[in-house]
Coordinates of C-alpha atoms and ligand atoms in Angstrom, one line a residue:
M1 CA 14.3 118.3 40.4
A2 CA 16.3 120.5 42.6
Y3 CA 13.3 119.7 45.0
M4 CA 14.1 116.0 44.6
N5 CA 17.6 116.0 45.0
D6 CA 17.5 117.8 48.4
V7 CA 15.0 115.8 49.7
L8 CA 18.1 112.4 48.4
S9 CA 21.1 114.6 49.3
V10 CA 18.5 113.9 53.3
V11 CA 18.5 110.6 53.4
P12 CA 21.6 108.2 53.7
Q13 CA 23.4 106.8 50.6
S14 CA 23.0 103.0 53.2
I15 CA 18.8 104.0 52.4
L16 CA 18.7 104.5 49.3
L17 CA 21.6 102.0 48.6
G18 CA 18.7 99.7 49.4
F19 CA 15.8 100.9 47.5
A20 CA 18.2 100.6 44.2
G21 CA 18.6 97.1 45.4
I22 CA 14.9 96.8 45.4
G23 CA 14.0 98.1 42.4
A24 CA 16.8 95.8 40.8
L25 CA 16.2 92.5 42.2
F26 CA 11.9 93.6 41.2
L27 CA 13.1 94.2 37.6
G28 CA 15.4 91.4 37.2
S29 CA 12.9 88.9 38.4
K30 CA 10.2 90.4 36.1
A31 CA 12.5 90.5 33.5
L32 CA 14.1 86.5 34.2
S33 CA 10.3 85.4 34.5
Y34 CA 9.3 87.2 31.3
L35 CA 12.6 84.7 29.5
Q36 CA 10.8 82.1 31.5
F37 CA 8.0 82.7 30.1
F38 CA 9.3 83.3 26.0
L39 CA 11.5 80.2 26.3
N40 CA 8.1 78.2 26.8
V41 CA 5.8 80.3 24.7
F42 CA 8.0 80.0 22.2
V43 CA 11.0 78.5 22.5
L44 CA 11.1 75.1 23.6
S45 CA 8.5 71.7 23.4
G46 CA 6.3 70.5 25.8
T47 CA 7.6 66.3 27.3
N48 CA 7.6 64.0 24.6
L49 CA 3.9 61.6 25.2
R50 CA 6.2 59.0 25.1
K51 CA 7.6 59.0 28.2
Y52 CA 3.9 57.3 28.9
G53 CA 3.3 54.5 28.1
K54 CA 4.2 53.4 24.4
K55 CA 2.3 52.7 21.2
G56 CA -1.2 50.2 22.1
T57 CA -0.8 51.6 25.1
W58 CA -3.7 52.9 26.8
A59 CA -5.6 57.1 26.7
V60 CA -8.6 57.7 29.0
V61 CA -10.7 60.3 27.1
T62 CA -13.8 62.1 29.8
G63 CA -16.5 64.1 26.9
A64 CA -14.8 62.7 24.2
S65 CA -17.3 63.3 21.3
D66 CA -17.3 66.5 20.9
G67 CA -15.5 69.9 21.6
L68 CA -11.3 70.0 22.5
G69 CA -12.2 66.3 23.9
K70 CA -12.8 64.8 20.5
E71 CA -9.9 66.1 19.3
F72 CA -8.0 65.4 21.8
A73 CA -8.7 61.4 20.9
S74 CA -8.1 62.5 17.7
Q75 CA -4.8 63.1 18.5
L76 CA -4.0 60.4 20.3
A77 CA -4.5 58.5 18.3
A78 CA -2.6 58.6 16.0
K79 CA -0.1 59.8 18.8
G80 CA -0.5 56.0 19.2
F81 CA -2.4 55.4 22.1
N82 CA -5.7 53.1 21.7
L83 CA -8.4 55.1 23.2
V84 CA -10.9 54.5 26.0
L85 CA -14.6 56.7 25.4
V86 CA -16.3 58.2 27.7
S87 CA -18.8 60.9 27.0
R88 CA -22.9 60.7 26.8
T89 CA -24.4 60.1 23.6
Q90 CA -23.2 56.3 23.1
S91 CA -24.1 56.7 19.2
K92 CA -22.1 59.7 19.0
L93 CA -19.3 57.8 20.6
Q94 CA -19.7 55.2 18.1
D95 CA -19.8 56.8 14.8
L96 CA -16.0 58.6 16.9
S97 CA -15.1 54.8 17.4
K98 CA -15.8 53.5 13.7
E99 CA -13.8 57.0 12.7
L100 CA -10.9 57.3 14.9
E101 CA -10.3 52.9 13.9
H102 CA -10.5 53.1 10.1
K103 CA -7.7 56.0 9.9
F104 CA -5.7 54.5 12.3
T105 CA -5.5 50.4 11.4
H106 CA -3.8 50.0 13.9
I107 CA -5.1 51.4 17.4
Q108 CA -8.4 49.5 19.3
T109 CA -11.2 51.9 20.9
K110 CA -13.0 51.3 24.0
I111 CA -17.0 53.2 23.9
L112 CA -19.0 54.4 27.3
A113 CA -21.7 56.0 27.2
M114 CA -22.7 57.9 30.9
D115 CA -24.0 61.2 31.3
F116 CA -21.5 62.6 34.1
S117 CA -24.2 64.2 36.1
A118 CA -26.1 62.4 37.3
D119 CA -23.8 60.8 39.3
N120 CA -25.0 57.3 39.0
D121 CA -22.6 54.3 40.9
S122 CA -23.1 51.9 38.4
D123 CA -21.7 53.7 35.6
Y124 CA -18.5 54.2 37.9
E125 CA -18.6 50.9 38.4
R126 CA -19.0 49.4 34.5
L127 CA -15.9 52.2 33.4
T128 CA -13.2 50.6 36.5
E129 CA -15.1 47.3 34.9
L130 CA -13.6 48.2 31.1
V131 CA -10.3 49.5 32.0
R132 CA -9.5 46.8 34.8
D133 CA -6.7 45.4 33.1
L134 CA -5.9 48.5 30.8
D135 CA -2.1 49.7 30.8
I136 CA -3.2 53.4 30.8
A137 CA -1.0 56.1 30.2
I138 CA -2.9 59.4 30.2
L139 CA -6.0 60.4 31.8
V140 CA -7.6 63.5 30.2
N141 CA -10.4 65.1 32.3
N142 CA -11.5 66.9 30.0
V143 CA -15.5 66.6 30.5
G144 CA -17.0 70.4 31.8
Q145 CA -20.2 71.9 31.7
S146 CA -20.5 75.4 31.5
H147 CA -23.8 77.7 32.0
S148 CA -26.0 77.8 28.9
I149 CA -25.0 81.8 29.0
P150 CA -23.6 83.6 31.6
T151 CA -26.5 84.5 34.6
P152 CA -26.4 86.6 37.7
F153 CA -26.1 83.5 40.6
V154 CA -29.1 84.5 42.3
L155 CA -30.2 83.3 39.1
T156 CA -28.9 80.5 38.1
E157 CA -31.2 77.3 38.0
K158 CA -30.6 74.6 40.6
K159 CA -30.3 72.4 38.2
E160 CA -27.4 73.7 36.5
L161 CA -25.3 74.1 39.2
Q162 CA -26.1 71.4 40.2
D163 CA -24.8 69.6 37.2
I164 CA -22.2 72.2 37.4
I165 CA -20.2 71.4 40.0
T166 CA -21.8 67.7 39.9
I167 CA -20.2 67.0 36.4
N168 CA -17.1 69.4 36.3
C169 CA -15.7 67.7 40.1
M170 CA -17.6 65.0 41.7
G171 CA -16.2 63.9 38.0
T172 CA -13.3 63.8 37.6
L173 CA -12.3 62.9 41.2
K174 CA -13.7 59.9 40.8
V175 CA -13.1 58.9 37.4
T176 CA -9.1 60.1 38.8
Q177 CA -9.6 57.4 41.5
I178 CA -10.3 54.5 39.0
V179 CA -7.8 55.3 37.1
A180 CA -4.1 56.6 39.3
P181 CA -4.5 53.9 41.6
G182 CA -3.1 52.1 38.5
M183 CA -0.7 54.5 36.9
Q184 CA 1.0 54.8 40.6
Q185 CA 1.8 50.8 40.1
R186 CA 2.9 50.9 37.2
K187 CA 5.3 53.8 37.6
R188 CA 4.2 55.8 34.7
G189 CA 1.2 58.4 33.7
L190 CA -0.1 62.1 33.0
I191 CA -3.7 63.0 33.6
L192 CA -4.4 66.5 32.4
T193 CA -6.8 68.6 34.1
M194 CA -8.9 70.6 31.6
G195 CA -9.2 74.6 33.7
S196 CA -10.3 77.2 32.2
F197 CA -9.3 80.9 32.4
G198 CA -13.0 81.5 34.5
G199 CA -11.4 79.4 36.5
W200 CA -8.0 80.9 36.8
A201 CA -9.3 84.8 37.6
P202 CA -12.9 85.6 39.1
T203 CA -15.4 85.4 36.3
P204 CA -18.6 87.3 37.7
Y205 CA -22.0 85.9 35.7
L206 CA -19.9 82.0 35.2
A207 CA -19.2 82.3 38.8
T208 CA -20.5 78.5 39.5
Y209 CA -18.3 77.6 36.7
S210 CA -15.7 80.3 37.6
G211 CA -15.5 78.0 40.7
S212 CA -16.1 74.5 39.7
K213 CA -12.2 74.9 37.7
A214 CA -10.9 77.2 40.2
F215 CA -11.2 73.4 42.2
L216 CA -9.5 71.8 40.1
Q217 CA -7.6 73.9 39.5
Q218 CA -6.4 72.8 43.1
W219 CA -6.7 69.7 43.4
S220 CA -4.8 69.1 40.0
S221 CA -1.8 70.9 41.8
S222 CA -2.5 69.1 45.4
L223 CA -2.5 66.2 43.7
A224 CA 0.7 66.7 41.5
A225 CA 3.3 66.8 44.5
E226 CA 1.3 63.9 45.6
L227 CA 1.8 62.0 42.6
K228 CA 5.9 63.3 42.2
S229 CA 6.9 60.4 43.9
S230 CA 5.7 58.1 41.2
N231 CA 7.2 59.5 38.3
V232 CA 3.5 60.1 37.3
D233 CA 2.3 64.2 36.0
V234 CA -0.2 66.1 37.2
Q235 CA -1.5 68.8 34.5
L236 CA -3.8 71.7 34.2
C237 CA -4.1 73.4 31.2
L238 CA -5.7 76.1 30.9
S239 CA -7.1 77.9 28.1
Y240 CA -9.0 81.1 27.7
L241 CA -11.8 80.9 24.9
V242 CA -11.9 78.0 22.0
T243 CA -14.1 77.5 19.4
T244 CA -16.6 74.7 20.1
A245 CA -20.0 74.2 21.4
M246 CA -19.9 75.7 24.7
S247 CA -17.8 78.6 23.9
K248 CA -20.4 79.4 21.1
V249 CA -17.7 81.1 18.7
R250 CA -17.7 79.7 15.4
R251 CA -14.6 81.7 13.8
T252 CA -11.6 81.7 14.5
S253 CA -8.5 84.7 15.7
A254 CA -5.3 85.0 17.0
L255 CA -6.8 85.6 20.5
I256 CA -9.6 81.9 19.3
P257 CA -8.4 79.5 18.4
S258 CA -10.1 75.7 16.9
A259 CA -10.0 72.4 19.2
R260 CA -7.4 71.0 16.1
A261 CA -5.4 74.1 17.3
F262 CA -5.9 73.8 20.4
V263 CA -5.1 70.9 21.1
R264 CA -1.9 70.7 19.2
S265 CA -0.5 73.0 22.1
A266 CA -2.0 71.2 24.6
L267 CA -0.4 67.6 24.2
G268 CA 2.9 69.6 22.5
K269 CA 4.0 71.7 25.4
I270 CA 3.3 69.6 28.6
G271 CA 5.2 70.9 31.6
T272 CA 6.4 73.9 30.1
G273 CA 4.5 76.0 32.4
T274 CA 6.7 77.2 34.4
W275 CA 6.2 80.8 34.4
Q276 CA 3.3 80.4 36.1
A277 CA 1.8 81.3 39.6
M278 CA -0.2 77.8 40.3
P279 CA 3.0 74.4 40.2
D280 CA 2.4 71.6 37.3
T281 CA -0.8 74.1 36.0
Y282 CA 0.3 75.2 32.3
T283 CA -1.4 77.5 28.9
P284 CA -0.9 76.0 26.1
F285 CA -1.8 78.8 23.4
W286 CA 0.8 80.9 23.1
S287 CA -1.3 84.1 22.4
H288 CA -3.1 83.1 26.1
A289 CA -0.2 82.5 27.6
L290 CA 0.5 86.1 26.4
I291 CA -3.2 87.2 28.2
G292 CA -2.0 84.7 31.3
W293 CA 1.6 86.2 32.0
A294 CA 0.8 89.2 31.5
A295 CA -1.6 89.3 33.7
E296 CA -0.4 87.6 36.5
T297 CA 2.6 89.5 36.0
F298 CA 1.6 92.6 36.3
L299 CA -2.0 91.9 37.6
G300 CA -2.3 89.3 40.4
T301 CA -5.4 87.2 38.9
G302 CA -7.3 88.1 41.9
S303 CA -7.4 92.1 41.0
R304 CA -10.1 94.0 40.5
I305 CA -8.5 95.6 37.9
L306 CA -9.3 92.4 35.8
R307 CA -12.4 91.2 37.9
S308 CA -13.7 94.4 36.8
Y309 CA -12.9 93.2 32.5
N310 CA -14.3 90.7 33.2
L311 CA -17.8 91.4 34.8
K312 CA -18.1 94.2 32.1
M313 CA -17.0 91.6 29.0
H314 CA -20.6 88.3 30.6
V315 CA -23.4 91.6 30.9
D316 CA -22.1 92.3 27.4
I317 CA -21.8 89.1 26.3
R318 CA -25.6 87.7 28.2
N319 CA -27.0 91.0 26.8
R320 CA -26.1 90.2 23.0
A321 CA -27.2 86.1 23.9
L322 CA -30.3 88.0 25.5
K323 CA -31.2 89.4 22.1
K324 CA -30.3 86.8 19.8
A325 CA -33.1 84.8 21.8
A326 CA -35.6 87.2 21.4
R327 CA -35.2 87.6 17.8
E328 CA -35.2 83.3 17.8
A329 CA -38.5 83.9 19.6
K330 CA -39.7 86.6 17.5
K331 CA -38.8 84.3 14.2
Q332 CA -41.5 81.6 15.8
Ligands
NAP1 N1 -14.6 76.0 24.7 C1 -13.6 77.0 25.5 O1 -13.8 77.9 25.3 C2 -13.2 76.5 26.8 C3 -12.1 76.5 27.3 C4 -11.9 77.5 28.0 C5 -12.4 75.7 29.0 N2 -12.5 74.9 28.6 C6 -12.5 72.9 29.2 O2 -12.4 73.0 28.0 C7 -13.0 71.5 28.5 C8 -14.6 71.0 26.9 O3 -14.8 71.3 26.8 P1 -16.0 72.1 24.9 O4 -15.4 73.3 23.9 O5 -14.9 70.9 24.2 O6 -16.6 71.6 25.1 P2 -18.1 70.6 24.2 O7 -18.2 71.2 23.5 O8 -19.2 71.4 24.8 O9 -17.5 69.2 24.6 C9 -18.3 69.0 26.0 C10 -18.1 66.8 25.6 O10 -18.9 66.2 27.2 C11 -19.5 66.0 26.8 N3 -20.2 66.0 28.8 C12 -21.2 67.0 28.3 N4 -22.3 67.0 29.4 C13 -21.7 65.5 29.4 C14 -22.3 65.2 30.7 N5 -23.6 65.6 31.6 N6 -21.6 62.8 30.6 C15 -21.4 62.9 30.1 N7 -21.0 64.1 28.3 C16 -20.6 65.2 28.6 C17 -20.0 66.1 26.1 O11 -21.4 64.9 24.9 P3 -21.8 65.0 23.9 O12 -21.5 64.9 22.5 O13 -22.8 64.5 24.0 O14 -22.8 66.2 24.2 C18 -19.5 67.0 24.6 O15 -18.7 65.1 24.4 C19 -14.5 72.0 29.1 O16 -14.1 71.2 30.4 C20 -14.4 73.4 29.4 O17 -14.9 73.8 31.0 C21 -13.6 75.3 26.9
NAG2 C1 -28.5 54.2 38.4 O1 -28.4 53.8 36.8 C2 -28.4 51.2 37.0 C3 -28.3 51.1 35.6 O2 -28.7 52.0 34.0 C4 -29.9 52.0 36.8 O3 -30.6 50.7 37.0 C5 -30.5 52.9 38.2 O4 -31.5 53.3 38.8 C6 -29.8 53.8 38.3 N1 -29.3 55.1 39.5 C7 -29.8 56.0 40.1 C8 -30.0 56.6 41.5 O5 -30.7 56.9 38.9

């Protein structure tokens, strides 16, 4: 301590004050960021969906027949939006359409079965026809595929690589080009795209999925700036695990919500991501937001620590998945 005092006594006062000032600014900015985070996540509610269209206007949901997409469709129907349901399996779409029209008698639905991995122009032409005269208030770019299990990149099957990029990236781009011009003309609308923590931070063993979601992040934030002057909101929605077929997690916990709880927050918290590093990006579920805020504030999403944690987590998931597959193979 005495030594420290000796050292400090030879440093000019103005320099000491300068360093103290930098420290105070740093701590002050973290405290402000925390305050902003706290208010956004626990106090404020998001943009009211009525801003985008009154009851009877339409919402388009891709990947609508299961998981988060099915919840987006149901919760938007409950708010009085008519639904265009786009997904792979015709029978699941028919069931959902019937269920929604039965439960919410005042809404209409239209369905379109298409396989986004086929990237077939005639499917996009059918979608263009289907939505041509509709007043679309909301587009939920939800369709997505991940790796069947975490896999080293060099061992990933060609078809899986191709499908992930075609569905997640090309599908989202092409659907948005069909829907966005109408929103621009009407000067209102919301384009909500499902990102993922897998793309927010580099994710070894899900490298291609990680890249596809990082692509959506950059694309969505860019598009948001382009459409701002047309009063169209573009938001990237981030999530850690949710209990759906994709995550293969069945039991909910504080960190892993049900699809219903996740989508309730996703629709209720639009615009509350002002604390995030990337603009027009939000992490609606509170515990995910807590991880996101801590990581962005103290580590950065490109942090080596975060990446090595991610590596270990996905190697573990892979090993468990391989063991389970081996057990099941033995049973047969
Ligand atoms: N679950 C999570 O933990 C998690 C975390 C972060 C981000 N996300 C993102 O959230 C979104 C939804 O994920 P989820 O967990 O709800 O997935 P999911 O349960 O696997 O559901 C995917 C939906 O997309 C449809 N779909 C899949 N491949 C398709 C294709 N080739 N063509 C047309 N439709 C297709 C499926 O149709 P069928 O019903 O016909 O199979 C299903 O309706 C994805 O973008 C995902 O990346 C999920
Ligand atoms: C695209 O879909 C149309 C109509 O279903 C079909 O006739 C055509 O063969 C498909 N094209 C390709 C390249 O698969």
